[in-house]
Tab-separated table of C-alpha atoms in Angstrom:
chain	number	residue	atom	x	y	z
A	247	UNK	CA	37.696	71.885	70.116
A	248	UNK	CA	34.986	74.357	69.875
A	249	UNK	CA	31.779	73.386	68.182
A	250	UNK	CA	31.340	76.242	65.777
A	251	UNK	CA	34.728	76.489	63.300
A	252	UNK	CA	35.414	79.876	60.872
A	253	UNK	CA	36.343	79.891	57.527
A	254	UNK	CA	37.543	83.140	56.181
A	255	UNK	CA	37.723	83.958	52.492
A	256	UNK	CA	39.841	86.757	51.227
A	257	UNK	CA	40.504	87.993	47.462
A	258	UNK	CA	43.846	88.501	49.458
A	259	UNK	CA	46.044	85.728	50.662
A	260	UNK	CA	47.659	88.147	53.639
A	261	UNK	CA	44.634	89.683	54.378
A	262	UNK	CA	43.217	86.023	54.957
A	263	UNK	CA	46.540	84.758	56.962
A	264	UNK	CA	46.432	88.157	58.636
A	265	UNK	CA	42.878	88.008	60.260
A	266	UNK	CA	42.698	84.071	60.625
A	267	UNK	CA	46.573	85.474	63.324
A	268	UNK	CA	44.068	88.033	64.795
A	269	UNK	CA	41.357	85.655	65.918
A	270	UNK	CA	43.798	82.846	66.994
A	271	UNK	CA	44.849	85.066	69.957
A	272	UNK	CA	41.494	85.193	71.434
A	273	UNK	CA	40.112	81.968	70.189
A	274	UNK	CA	42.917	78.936	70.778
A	275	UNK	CA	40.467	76.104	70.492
A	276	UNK	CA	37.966	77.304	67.575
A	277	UNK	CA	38.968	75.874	64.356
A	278	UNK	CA	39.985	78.504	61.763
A	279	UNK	CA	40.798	77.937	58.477
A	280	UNK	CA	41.104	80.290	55.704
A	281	UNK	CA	41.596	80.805	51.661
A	282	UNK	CA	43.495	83.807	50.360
A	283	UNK	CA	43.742	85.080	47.159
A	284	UNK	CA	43.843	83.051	43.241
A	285	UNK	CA	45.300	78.905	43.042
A	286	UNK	CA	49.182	81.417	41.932
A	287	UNK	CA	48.613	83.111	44.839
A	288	UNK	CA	47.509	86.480	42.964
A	289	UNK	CA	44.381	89.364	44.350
A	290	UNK	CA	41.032	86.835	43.531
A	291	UNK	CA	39.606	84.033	44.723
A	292	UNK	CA	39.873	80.342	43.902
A	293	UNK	CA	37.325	77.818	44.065
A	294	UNK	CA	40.577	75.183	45.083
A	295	UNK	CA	41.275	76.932	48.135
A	296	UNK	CA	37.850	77.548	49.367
A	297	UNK	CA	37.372	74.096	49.141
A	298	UNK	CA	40.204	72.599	50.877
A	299	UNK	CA	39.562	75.502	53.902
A	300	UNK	CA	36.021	74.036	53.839
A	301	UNK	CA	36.935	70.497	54.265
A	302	UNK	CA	39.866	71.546	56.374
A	303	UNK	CA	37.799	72.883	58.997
A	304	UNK	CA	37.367	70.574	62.242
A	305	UNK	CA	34.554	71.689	63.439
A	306	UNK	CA	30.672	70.308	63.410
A	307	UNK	CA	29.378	73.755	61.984
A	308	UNK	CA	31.160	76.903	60.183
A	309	UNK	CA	30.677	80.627	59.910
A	310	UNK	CA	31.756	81.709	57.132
A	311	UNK	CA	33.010	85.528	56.576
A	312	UNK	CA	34.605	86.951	53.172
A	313	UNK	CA	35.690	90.684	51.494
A	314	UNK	CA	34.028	91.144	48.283
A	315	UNK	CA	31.697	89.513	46.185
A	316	UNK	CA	33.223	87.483	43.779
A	317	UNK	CA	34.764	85.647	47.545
A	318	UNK	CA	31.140	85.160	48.316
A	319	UNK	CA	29.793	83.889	45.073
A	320	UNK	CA	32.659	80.987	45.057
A	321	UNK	CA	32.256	80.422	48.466
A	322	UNK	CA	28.141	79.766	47.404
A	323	UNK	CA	29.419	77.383	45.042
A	324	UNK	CA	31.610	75.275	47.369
A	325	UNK	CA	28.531	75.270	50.352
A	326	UNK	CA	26.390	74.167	47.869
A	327	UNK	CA	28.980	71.277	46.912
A	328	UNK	CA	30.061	70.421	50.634
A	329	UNK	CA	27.801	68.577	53.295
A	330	UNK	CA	29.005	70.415	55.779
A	331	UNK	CA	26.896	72.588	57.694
A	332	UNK	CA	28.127	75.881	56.784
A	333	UNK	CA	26.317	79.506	57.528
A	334	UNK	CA	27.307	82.378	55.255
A	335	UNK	CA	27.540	85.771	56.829
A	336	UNK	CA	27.610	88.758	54.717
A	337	UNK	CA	29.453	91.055	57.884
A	338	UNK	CA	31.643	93.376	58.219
A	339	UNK	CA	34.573	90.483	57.652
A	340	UNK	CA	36.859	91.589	60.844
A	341	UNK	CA	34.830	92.470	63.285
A	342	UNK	CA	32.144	90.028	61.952
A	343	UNK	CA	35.027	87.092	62.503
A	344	UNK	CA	36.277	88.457	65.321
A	345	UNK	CA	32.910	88.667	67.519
A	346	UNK	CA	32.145	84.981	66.293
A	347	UNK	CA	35.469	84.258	67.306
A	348	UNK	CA	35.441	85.106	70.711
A	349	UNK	CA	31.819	83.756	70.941
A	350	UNK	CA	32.695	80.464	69.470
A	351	UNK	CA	35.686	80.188	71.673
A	352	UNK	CA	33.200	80.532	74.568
A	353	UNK	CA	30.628	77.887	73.268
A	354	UNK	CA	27.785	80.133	72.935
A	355	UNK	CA	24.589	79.212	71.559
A	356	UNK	CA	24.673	79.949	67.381
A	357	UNK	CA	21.325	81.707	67.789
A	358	UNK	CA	23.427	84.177	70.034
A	359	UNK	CA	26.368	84.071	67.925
A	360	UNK	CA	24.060	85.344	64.674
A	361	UNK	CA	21.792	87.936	66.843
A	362	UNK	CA	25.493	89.203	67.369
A	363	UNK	CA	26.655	89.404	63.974
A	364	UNK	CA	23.302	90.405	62.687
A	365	UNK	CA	24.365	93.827	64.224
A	366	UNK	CA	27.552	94.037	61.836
A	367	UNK	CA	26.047	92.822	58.652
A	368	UNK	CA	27.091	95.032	56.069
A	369	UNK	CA	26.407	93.963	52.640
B	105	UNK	CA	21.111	70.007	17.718
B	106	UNK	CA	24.040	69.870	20.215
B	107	UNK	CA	26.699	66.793	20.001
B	108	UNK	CA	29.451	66.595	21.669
B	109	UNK	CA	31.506	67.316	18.781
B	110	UNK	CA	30.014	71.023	17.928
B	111	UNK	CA	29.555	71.750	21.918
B	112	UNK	CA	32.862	71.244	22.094
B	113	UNK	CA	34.000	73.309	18.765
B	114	UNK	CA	31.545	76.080	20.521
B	115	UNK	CA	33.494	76.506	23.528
B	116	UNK	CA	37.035	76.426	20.996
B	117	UNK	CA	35.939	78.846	18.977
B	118	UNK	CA	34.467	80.759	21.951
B	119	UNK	CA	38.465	80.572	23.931
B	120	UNK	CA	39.750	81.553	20.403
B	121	UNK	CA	37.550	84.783	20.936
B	122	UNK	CA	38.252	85.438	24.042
B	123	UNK	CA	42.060	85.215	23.282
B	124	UNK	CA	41.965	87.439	20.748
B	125	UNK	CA	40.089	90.198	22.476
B	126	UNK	CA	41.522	89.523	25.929
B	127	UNK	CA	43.020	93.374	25.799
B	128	UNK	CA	39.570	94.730	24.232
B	129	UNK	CA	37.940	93.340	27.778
B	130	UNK	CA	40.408	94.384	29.996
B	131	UNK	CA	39.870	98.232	28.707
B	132	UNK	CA	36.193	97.690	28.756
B	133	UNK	CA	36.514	96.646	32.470
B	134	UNK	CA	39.293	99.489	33.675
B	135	UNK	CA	36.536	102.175	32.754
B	136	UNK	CA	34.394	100.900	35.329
B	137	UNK	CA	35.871	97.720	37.144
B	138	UNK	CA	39.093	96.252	37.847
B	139	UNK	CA	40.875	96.186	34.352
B	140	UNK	CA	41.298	92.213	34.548
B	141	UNK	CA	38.173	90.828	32.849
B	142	UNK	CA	40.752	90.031	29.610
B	143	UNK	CA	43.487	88.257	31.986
B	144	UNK	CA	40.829	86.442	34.054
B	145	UNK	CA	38.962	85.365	31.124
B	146	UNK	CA	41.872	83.876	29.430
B	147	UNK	CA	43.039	82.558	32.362
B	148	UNK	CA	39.915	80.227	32.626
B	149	UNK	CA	39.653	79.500	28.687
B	150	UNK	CA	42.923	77.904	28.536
B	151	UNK	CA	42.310	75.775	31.465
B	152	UNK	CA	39.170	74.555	29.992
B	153	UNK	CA	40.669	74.346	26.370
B	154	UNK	CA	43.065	71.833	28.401
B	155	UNK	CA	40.589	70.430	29.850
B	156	UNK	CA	38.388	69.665	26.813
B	157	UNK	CA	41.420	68.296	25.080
B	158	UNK	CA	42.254	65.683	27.627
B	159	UNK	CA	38.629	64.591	28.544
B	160	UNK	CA	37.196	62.043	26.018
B	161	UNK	CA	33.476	63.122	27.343
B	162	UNK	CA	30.906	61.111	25.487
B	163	UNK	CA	28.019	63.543	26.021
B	164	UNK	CA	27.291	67.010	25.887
B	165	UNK	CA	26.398	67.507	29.587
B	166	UNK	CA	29.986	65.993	30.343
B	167	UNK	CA	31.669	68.562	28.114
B	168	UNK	CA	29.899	71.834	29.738
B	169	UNK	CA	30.525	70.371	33.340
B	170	UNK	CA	34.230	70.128	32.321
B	171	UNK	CA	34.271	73.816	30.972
B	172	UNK	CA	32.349	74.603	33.771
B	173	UNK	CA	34.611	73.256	36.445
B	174	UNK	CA	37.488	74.704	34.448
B	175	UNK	CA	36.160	78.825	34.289
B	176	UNK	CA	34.920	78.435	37.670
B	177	UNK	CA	38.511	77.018	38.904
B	178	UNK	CA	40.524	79.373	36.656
B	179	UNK	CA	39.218	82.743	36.549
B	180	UNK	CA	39.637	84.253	39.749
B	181	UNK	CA	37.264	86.944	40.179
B	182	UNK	CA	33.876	87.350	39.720
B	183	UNK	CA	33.293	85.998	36.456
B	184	UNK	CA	34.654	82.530	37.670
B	185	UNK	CA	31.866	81.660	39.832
B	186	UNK	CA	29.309	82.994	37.010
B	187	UNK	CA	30.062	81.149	34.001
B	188	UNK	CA	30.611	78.530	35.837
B	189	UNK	CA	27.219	78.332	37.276
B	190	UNK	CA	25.845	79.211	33.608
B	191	UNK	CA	27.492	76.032	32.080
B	192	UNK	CA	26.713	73.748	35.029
B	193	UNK	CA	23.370	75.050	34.379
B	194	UNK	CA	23.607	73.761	30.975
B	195	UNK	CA	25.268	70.563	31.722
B	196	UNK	CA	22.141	69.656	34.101
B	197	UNK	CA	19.746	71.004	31.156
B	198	UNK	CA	21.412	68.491	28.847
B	199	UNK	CA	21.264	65.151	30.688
B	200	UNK	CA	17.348	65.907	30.192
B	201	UNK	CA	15.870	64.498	27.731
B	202	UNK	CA	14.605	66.632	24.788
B	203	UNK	CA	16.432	69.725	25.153
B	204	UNK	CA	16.411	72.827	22.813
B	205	UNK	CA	19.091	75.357	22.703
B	206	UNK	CA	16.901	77.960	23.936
B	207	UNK	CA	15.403	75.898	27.413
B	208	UNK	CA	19.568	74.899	27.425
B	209	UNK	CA	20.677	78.256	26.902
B	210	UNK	CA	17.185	79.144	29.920
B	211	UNK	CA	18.983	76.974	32.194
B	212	UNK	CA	22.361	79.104	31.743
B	213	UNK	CA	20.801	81.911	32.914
B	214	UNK	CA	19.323	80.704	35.830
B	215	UNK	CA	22.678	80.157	37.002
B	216	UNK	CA	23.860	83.182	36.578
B	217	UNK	CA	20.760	84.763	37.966
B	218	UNK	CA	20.932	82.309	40.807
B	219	UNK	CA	24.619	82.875	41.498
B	220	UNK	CA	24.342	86.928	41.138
B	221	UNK	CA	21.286	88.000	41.893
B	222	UNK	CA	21.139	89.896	39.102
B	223	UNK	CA	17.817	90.648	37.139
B	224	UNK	CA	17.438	92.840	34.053
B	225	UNK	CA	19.050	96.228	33.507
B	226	UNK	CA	21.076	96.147	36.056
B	227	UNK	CA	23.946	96.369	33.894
B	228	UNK	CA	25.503	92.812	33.809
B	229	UNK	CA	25.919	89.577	31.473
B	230	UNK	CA	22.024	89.045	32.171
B	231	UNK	CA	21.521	92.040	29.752
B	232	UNK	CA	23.026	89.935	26.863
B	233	UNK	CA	21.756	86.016	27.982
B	234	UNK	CA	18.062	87.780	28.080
B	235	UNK	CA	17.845	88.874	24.527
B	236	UNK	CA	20.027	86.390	22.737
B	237	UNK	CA	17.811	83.640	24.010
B	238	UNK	CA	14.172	85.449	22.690
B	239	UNK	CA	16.504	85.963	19.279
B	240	UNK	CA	17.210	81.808	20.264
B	241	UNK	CA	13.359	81.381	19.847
B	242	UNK	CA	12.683	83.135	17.403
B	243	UNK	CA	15.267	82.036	15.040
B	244	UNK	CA	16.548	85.721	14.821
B	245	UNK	CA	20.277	84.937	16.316
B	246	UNK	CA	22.824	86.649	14.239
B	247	UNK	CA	26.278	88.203	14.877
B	248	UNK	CA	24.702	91.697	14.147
B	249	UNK	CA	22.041	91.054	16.886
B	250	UNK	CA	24.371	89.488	19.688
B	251	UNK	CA	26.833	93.072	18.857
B	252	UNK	CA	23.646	94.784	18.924
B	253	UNK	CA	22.809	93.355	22.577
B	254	UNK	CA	26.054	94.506	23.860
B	255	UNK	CA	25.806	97.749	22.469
B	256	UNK	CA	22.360	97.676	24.264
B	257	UNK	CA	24.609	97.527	27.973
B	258	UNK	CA	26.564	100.853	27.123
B	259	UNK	CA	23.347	103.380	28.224
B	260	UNK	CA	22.337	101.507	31.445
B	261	UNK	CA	23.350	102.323	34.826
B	262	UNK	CA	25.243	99.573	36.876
B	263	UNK	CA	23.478	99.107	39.908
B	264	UNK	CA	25.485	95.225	40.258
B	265	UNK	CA	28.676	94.082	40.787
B	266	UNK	CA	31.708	96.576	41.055
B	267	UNK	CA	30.643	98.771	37.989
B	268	UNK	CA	27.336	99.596	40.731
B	269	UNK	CA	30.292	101.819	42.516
B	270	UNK	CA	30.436	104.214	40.044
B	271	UNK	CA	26.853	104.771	39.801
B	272	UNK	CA	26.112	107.327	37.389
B	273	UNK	CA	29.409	107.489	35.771
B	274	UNK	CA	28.564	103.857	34.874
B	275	UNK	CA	26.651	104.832	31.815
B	276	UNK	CA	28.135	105.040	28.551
B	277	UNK	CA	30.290	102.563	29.003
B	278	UNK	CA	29.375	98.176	27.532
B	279	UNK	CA	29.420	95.879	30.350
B	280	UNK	CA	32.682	93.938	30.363
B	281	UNK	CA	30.972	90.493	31.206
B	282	UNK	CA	28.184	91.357	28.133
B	283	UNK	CA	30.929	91.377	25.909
B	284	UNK	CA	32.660	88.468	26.770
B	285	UNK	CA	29.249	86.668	27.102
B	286	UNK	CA	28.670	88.130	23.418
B	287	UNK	CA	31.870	85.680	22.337
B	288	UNK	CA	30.114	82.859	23.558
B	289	UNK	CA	27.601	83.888	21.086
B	290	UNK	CA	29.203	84.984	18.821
B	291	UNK	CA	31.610	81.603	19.017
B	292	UNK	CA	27.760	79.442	18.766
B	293	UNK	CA	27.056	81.071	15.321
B	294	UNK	CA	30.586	80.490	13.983
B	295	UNK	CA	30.267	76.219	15.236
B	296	UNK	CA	27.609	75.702	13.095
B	297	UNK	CA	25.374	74.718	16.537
B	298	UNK	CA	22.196	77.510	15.046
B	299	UNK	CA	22.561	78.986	11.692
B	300	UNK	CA	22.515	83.169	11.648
């Protein structure tokens, strides 16, 4: 198992289930783990599932990617309830995911991994 | 001076509100957001109305940590993680000792200031917390002055949340989360917790 794991937060559960299919062909051994959508399953986010893909998550150290801001402010809540070590990127979500994807698949350095996301931060 | 029976009958009265007026903040929020402040909001009220019922919480930091855990759960957009940080701000500001409504109500804010980044005129629920708590102080709080604060978010220009999308076209219209946060207000008044 890699060392760096992604969680991906979506105010959409197939947009969620969708990317976490996209990075699992390029990244077999990197644990992803995602949260889609409202607890019923509806467009939001849910504090629940967040949670669960947080403590889910097998590896040491997450990156964390999301859509829209209401994603990110729940996801603040849950890092700041977890002790897991959890960084919070605020990238483009696919091709911010995808890059750490393949570069967590590869076991490169996080201080690489960020100086390559830092180039797709968008919000 | 908060017990656990009028904190309680605050956050009733302020679900009763919300309830009632859920369509009144779902048109506030199409015009420049989503259109499901009203839906979300109730969404989280009743959860934490359930909540409250089934908790036998025997002080007032309990009872805003179990609304709190409730909105946040519940709401599902952005107003989840906002009130939620508002009333575990509370709950923290009332397991201290010596607490008035206004450092309480303080503490509220810093959540949501924490959570959003939001600061003043920006268009958001920090609009209304600001000048309820000076009217807090100053023994000024009445229904006419917490309406009058949400009036006070229809001429500003979003430049937060989704409403910040419309830019311009943002003015004229009240800030969905002032309004509901003007229930919570409103729904203080009405318990009996200050007098107006």
């Amino acid at each position: 198992m890699a060392k760096h794991g992604i969680v991906l937060v979506s105010h959409v559960p197939e947009i969620a289930e969708g990317l976490t299919a996209l990075l699992k062909e390029i990244a077999k051994d990197v644990s992803i783990t995602f949260a889609g959508g409202t607890d019923e399953g509806e467009i939001g986010s849910s504090f629940d599932k967040i949670s669960e893909a947080v403590a889910n998550n097998e590896a040491d150290e997450i990156l964390a990617f999301y859509d829209l801001g209401s994603a990110k402010m729940t996801l603040d809540m849950v890092m700041e309830l977890s002790d897991k070590k959890i960084h919070l990127l605020d990238a483009a979500m696919v091709e911010g995911a995808y890059t750490a994807a393949t570069l967590a698949q590869g076991n490169t350095s996080l201080e690489d991994i960020l100086n390559q996301i830092e180039l797709l931060i968008v919000k | 001076m908060l017990t656990v029976e009028n904190t309680k009958q605050w956050l009733f009265t302020f679900a009763d509100k919300i309830k009632e007026n859920a369509s009144y903040l779902s048109e506030l929020d199409q015009e420049i957001g989503d259109g499901d402040h009203g839906s979300n909001m109730v969404r989280g009220v009743e959860a934490m109305e359930e909540k409250l019922n089934e908790s036998d919480s025997s002080d007032v930091s309990e009872v805003f940590k179990t609304a709190a855990m409730s909105l946040l759960s519940k709401i599902g957009g952005a107003s989840g993680p906002l009130y939620g940080s508002a009333l575990i701000g509370m709950a923290k500001s009332a397991g201290e000792d010596d607490q008035d409504l206004a450092t309480l109500l303080q503490a509220g804010l810093e959540g949501i200031q924490k959570r959003g980044q939001a600061e003043q005129g920006e268009k958001t629920l920090v609009d209304l917390w600001i000048p309820v708590i000076e009217a807090v102080q100053n023994n000024t709080l009445t229904k006419e002055s917490v309406q009058k604060a949400v009036e006070q978010t229809k001429p500003l220009k979003a430049t937060k949340g989704r409403a910040s999308y419309y830019g311009e076209r943002s003015i004229g219209h009240i800030d969905p989360g002032a309004a509901s946060s003007g229930y919570l207000f409103e729904a203080l008044l009405e318990s009996g917790v200050v007098n107006g």
